[in-house]
PDB file of C-alpha atoms in Angstrom:
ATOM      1  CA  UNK A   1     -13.627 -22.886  48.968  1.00 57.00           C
ATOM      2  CA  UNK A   2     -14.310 -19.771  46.607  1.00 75.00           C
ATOM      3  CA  UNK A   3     -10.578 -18.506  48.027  1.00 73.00           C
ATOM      4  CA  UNK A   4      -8.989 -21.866  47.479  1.00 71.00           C
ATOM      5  CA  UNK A   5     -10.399 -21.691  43.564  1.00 74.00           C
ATOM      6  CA  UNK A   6      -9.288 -17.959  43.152  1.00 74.00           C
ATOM      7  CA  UNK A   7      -4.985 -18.892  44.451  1.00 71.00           C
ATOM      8  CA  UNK A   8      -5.420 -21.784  42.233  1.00 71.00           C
ATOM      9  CA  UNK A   9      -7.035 -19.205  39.221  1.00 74.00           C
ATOM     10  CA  UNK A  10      -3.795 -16.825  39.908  1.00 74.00           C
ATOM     11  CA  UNK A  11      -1.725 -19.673  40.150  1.00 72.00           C
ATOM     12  CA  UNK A  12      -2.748 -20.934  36.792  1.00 76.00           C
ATOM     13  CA  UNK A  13      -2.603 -17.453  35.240  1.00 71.00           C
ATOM     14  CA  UNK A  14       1.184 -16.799  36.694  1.00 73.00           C
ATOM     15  CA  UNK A  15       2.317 -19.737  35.454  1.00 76.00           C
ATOM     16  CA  UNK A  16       0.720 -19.316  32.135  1.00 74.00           C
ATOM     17  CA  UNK A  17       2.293 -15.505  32.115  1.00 76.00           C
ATOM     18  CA  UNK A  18       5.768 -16.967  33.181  1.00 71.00           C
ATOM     19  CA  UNK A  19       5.917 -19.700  30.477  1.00 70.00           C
ATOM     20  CA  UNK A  20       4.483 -17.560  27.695  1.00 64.00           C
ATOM     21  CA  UNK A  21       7.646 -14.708  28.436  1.00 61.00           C
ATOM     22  CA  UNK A  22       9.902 -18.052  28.443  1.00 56.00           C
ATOM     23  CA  UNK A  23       8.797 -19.223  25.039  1.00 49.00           C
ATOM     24  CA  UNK A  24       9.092 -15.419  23.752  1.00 50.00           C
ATOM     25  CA  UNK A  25      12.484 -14.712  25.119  1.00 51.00           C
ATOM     26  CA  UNK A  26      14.088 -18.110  23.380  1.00 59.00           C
ATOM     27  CA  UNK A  27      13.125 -16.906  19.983  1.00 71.00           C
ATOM     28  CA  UNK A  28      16.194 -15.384  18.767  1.00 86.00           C
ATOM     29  CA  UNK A  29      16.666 -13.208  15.625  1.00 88.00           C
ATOM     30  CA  UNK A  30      19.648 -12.175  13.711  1.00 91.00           C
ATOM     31  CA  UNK A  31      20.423  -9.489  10.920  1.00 93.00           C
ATOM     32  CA  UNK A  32      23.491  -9.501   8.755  1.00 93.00           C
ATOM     33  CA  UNK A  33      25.594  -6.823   6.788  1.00 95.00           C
ATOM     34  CA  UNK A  34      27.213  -7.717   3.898  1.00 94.00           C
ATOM     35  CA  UNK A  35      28.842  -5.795   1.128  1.00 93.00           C
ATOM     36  CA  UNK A  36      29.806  -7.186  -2.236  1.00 92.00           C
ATOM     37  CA  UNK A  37      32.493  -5.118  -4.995  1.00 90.00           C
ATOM     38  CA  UNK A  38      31.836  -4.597  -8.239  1.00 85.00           C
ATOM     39  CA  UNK A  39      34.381  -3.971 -11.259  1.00 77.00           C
ATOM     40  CA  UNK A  40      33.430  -1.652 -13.289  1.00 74.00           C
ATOM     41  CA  UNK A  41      32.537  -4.325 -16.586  1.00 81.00           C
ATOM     42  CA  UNK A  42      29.901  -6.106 -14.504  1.00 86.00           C
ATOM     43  CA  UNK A  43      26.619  -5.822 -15.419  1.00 89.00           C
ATOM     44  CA  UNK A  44      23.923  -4.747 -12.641  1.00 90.00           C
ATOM     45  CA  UNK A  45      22.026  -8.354 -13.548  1.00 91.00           C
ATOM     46  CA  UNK A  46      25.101 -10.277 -13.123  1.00 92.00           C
ATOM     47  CA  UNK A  47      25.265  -7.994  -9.764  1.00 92.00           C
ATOM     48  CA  UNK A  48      21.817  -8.995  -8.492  1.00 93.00           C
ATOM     49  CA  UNK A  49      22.446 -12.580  -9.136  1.00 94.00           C
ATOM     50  CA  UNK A  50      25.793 -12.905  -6.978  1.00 94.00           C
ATOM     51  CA  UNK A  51      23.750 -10.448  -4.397  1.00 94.00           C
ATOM     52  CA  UNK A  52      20.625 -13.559  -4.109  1.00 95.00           C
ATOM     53  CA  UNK A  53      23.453 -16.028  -4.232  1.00 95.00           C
ATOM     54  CA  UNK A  54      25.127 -14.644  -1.465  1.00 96.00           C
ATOM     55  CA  UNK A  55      21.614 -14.345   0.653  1.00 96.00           C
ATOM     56  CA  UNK A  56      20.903 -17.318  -0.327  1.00 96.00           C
ATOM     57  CA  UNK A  57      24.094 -19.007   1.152  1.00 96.00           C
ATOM     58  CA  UNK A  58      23.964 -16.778   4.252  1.00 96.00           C
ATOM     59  CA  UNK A  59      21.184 -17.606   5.378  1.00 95.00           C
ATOM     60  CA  UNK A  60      21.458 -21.200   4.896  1.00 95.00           C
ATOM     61  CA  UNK A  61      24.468 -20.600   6.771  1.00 95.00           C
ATOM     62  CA  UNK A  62      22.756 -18.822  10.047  1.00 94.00           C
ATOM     63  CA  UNK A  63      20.093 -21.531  10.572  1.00 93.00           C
ATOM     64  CA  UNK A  64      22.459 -24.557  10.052  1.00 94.00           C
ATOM     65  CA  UNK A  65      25.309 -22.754  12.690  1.00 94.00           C
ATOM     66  CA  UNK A  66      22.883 -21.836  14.910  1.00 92.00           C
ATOM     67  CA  UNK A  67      19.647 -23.865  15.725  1.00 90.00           C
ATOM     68  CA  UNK A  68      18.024 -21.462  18.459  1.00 90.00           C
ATOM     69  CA  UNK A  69      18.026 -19.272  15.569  1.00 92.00           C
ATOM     70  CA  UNK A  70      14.264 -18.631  14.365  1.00 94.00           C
ATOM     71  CA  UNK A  71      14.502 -15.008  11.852  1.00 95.00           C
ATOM     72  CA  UNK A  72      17.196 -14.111   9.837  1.00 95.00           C
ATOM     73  CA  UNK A  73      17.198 -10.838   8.189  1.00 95.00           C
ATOM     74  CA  UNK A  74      19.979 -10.325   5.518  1.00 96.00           C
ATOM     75  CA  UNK A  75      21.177  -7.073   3.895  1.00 95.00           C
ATOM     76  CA  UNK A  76      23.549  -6.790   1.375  1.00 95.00           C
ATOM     77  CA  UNK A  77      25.052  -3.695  -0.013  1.00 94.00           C
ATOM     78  CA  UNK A  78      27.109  -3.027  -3.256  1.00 93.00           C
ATOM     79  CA  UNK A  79      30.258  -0.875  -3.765  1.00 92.00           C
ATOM     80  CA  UNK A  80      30.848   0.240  -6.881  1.00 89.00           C
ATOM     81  CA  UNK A  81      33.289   3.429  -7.822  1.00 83.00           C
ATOM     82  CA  UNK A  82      33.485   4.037  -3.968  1.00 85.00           C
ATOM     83  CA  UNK A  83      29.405   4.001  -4.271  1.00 87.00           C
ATOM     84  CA  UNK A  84      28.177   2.085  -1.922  1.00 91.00           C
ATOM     85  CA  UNK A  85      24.482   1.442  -1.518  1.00 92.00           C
ATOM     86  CA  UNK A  86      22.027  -1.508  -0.443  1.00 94.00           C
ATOM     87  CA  UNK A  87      20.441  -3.614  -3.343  1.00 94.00           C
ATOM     88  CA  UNK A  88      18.423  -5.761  -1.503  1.00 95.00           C
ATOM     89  CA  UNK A  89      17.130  -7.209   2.110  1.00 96.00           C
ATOM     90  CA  UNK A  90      15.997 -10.893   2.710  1.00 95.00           C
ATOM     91  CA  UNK A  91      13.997 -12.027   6.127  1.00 95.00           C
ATOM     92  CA  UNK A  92      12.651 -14.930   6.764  1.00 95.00           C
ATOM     93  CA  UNK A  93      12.207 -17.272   9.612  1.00 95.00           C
ATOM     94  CA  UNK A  94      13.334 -20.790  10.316  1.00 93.00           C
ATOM     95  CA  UNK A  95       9.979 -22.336   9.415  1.00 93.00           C
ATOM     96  CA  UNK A  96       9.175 -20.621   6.213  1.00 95.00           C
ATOM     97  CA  UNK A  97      13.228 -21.160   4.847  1.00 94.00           C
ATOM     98  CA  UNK A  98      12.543 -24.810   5.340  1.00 92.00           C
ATOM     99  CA  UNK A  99       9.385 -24.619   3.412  1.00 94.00           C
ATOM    100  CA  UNK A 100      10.737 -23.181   0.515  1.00 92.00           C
ATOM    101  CA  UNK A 101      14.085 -21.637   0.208  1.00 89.00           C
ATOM    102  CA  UNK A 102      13.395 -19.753  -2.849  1.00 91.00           C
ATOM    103  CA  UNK A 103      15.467 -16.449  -2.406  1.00 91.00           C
ATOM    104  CA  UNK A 104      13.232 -13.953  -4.118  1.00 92.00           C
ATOM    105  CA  UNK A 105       9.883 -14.382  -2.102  1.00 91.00           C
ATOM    106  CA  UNK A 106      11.716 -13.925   1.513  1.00 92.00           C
ATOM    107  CA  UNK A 107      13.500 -10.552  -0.888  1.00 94.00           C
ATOM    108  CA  UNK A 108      13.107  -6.742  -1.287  1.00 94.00           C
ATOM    109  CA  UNK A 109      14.945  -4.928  -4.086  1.00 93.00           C
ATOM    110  CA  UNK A 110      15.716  -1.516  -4.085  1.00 91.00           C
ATOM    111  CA  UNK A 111      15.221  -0.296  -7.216  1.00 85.00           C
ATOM    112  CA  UNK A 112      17.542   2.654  -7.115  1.00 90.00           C
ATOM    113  CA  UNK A 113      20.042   0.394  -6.764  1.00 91.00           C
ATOM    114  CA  UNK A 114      20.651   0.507 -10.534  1.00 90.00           C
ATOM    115  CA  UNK A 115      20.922   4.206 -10.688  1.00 90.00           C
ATOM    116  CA  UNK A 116      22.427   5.683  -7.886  1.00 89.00           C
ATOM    117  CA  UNK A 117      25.560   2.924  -8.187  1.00 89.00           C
ATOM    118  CA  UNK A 118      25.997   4.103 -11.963  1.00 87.00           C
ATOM    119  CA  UNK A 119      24.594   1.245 -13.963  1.00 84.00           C
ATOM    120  CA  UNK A 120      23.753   3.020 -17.703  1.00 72.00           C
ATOM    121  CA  UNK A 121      22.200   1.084 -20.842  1.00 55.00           C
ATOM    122  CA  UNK A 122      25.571   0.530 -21.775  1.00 48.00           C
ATOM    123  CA  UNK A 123      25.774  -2.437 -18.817  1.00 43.00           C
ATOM    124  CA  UNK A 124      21.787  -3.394 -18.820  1.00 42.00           C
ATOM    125  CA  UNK A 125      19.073  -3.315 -21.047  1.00 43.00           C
ATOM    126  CA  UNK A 126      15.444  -3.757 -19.797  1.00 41.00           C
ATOM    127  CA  UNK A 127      15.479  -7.394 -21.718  1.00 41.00           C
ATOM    128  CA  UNK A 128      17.960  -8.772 -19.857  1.00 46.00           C
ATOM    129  CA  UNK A 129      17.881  -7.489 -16.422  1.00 47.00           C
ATOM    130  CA  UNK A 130      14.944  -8.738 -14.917  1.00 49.00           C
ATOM    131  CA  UNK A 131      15.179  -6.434 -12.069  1.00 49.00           C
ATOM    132  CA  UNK A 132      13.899  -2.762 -13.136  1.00 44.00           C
ATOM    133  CA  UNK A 133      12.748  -0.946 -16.464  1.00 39.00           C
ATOM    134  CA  UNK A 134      14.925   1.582 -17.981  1.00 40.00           C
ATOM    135  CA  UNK A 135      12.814   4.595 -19.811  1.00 36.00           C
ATOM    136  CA  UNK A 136      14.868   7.146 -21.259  1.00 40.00           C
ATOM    137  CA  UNK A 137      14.013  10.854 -20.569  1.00 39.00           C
ATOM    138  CA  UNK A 138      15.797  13.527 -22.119  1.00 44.00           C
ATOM    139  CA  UNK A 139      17.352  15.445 -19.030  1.00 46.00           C
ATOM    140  CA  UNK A 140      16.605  19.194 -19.521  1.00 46.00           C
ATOM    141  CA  UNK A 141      19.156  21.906 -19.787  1.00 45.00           C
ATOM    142  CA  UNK A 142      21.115  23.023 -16.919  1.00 46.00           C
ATOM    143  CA  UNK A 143      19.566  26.710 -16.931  1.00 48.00           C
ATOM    144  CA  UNK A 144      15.978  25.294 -17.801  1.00 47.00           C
ATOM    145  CA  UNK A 145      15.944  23.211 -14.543  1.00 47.00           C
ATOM    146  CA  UNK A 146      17.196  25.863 -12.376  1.00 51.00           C
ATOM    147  CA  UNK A 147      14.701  28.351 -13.650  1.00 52.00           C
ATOM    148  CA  UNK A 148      11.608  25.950 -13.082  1.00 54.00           C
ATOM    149  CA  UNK A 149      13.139  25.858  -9.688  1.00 58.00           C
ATOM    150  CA  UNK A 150      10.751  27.084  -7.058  1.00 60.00           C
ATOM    151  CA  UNK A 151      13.870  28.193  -4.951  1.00 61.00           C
ATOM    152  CA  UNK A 152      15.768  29.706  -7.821  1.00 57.00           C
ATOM    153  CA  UNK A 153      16.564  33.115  -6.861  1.00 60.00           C
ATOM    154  CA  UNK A 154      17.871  35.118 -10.392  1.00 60.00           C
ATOM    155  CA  UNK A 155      18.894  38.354  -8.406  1.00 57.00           C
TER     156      UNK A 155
END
């Protein structure tokens, strides 16, 4: 009997094993690349916006085309003056989009978004963008940041 109970035992546990690898395979996940252009009068808040707009409607998108579809991870990039970096990165699964499809809590920004596609004060100002702060540092002069340097060489 005690040889009976142990084929039934590994029975059970295979068959548990087997259907647990099913469940895990048929989750399917999906990540996107998309790139948006910028003119050149377009302000890096206006930017933002159409980037979460365009997240927003992608992902919407993904679960709706394709309902074996459980995570979608969204990045979108912006080109700017040949420039192009990545300004943010939405993922979120099935279950919590349906809860609430409010872009910014599924979101990561990358702050140096702003910068390194050349956004100045001119375009934003820390009162209307929403997104980052803008401090203004004098830069130091081009010989003063070479000397402090700790690989300048003045030979």
């Amino acid at each position: 009997m005690s040889l009976h109970r142990r084929l039934f035992s590994a029975w059970i546990l295979a068959t548990v094993i087997f259907t647990a690898s099913i469940s895990v395979s048929l989750a399917e996940t999906k990540e996107s690349y998309l790139t948006l252009e910028s003119n050149g009068s377009q302000s890096f808040a206006s930017l933002m916006q159409q980037a979460e707009d365009l997240a927003k409607e992608s992902i919407a998108r993904e679960f709706q085309e394709n309902p074996a579809l459980t995570e979608v991870t969204i990045i979108i990039t912006a080109d700017r003056s040949r420039q192009r970096v990545p300004v943010l990165r939405s993922r979120v699964s099935r279950r919590d989009w349906h809860k609430d499809a409010r872009i910014e809590q599924w979101t990561r920004y990358f702050a140096d978004a702003q910068l390194l596609l050349g956004f100045r004060d001119r375009n934003t100002s820390p009162a209307n963008s929403g997104f980052s702060q803008v401090i203004n540092v004098p830069a130091p002069s081009r010989s003063a940041s070479r000397q402090n340097d700790p690989g300048f060489r003045d030979d």
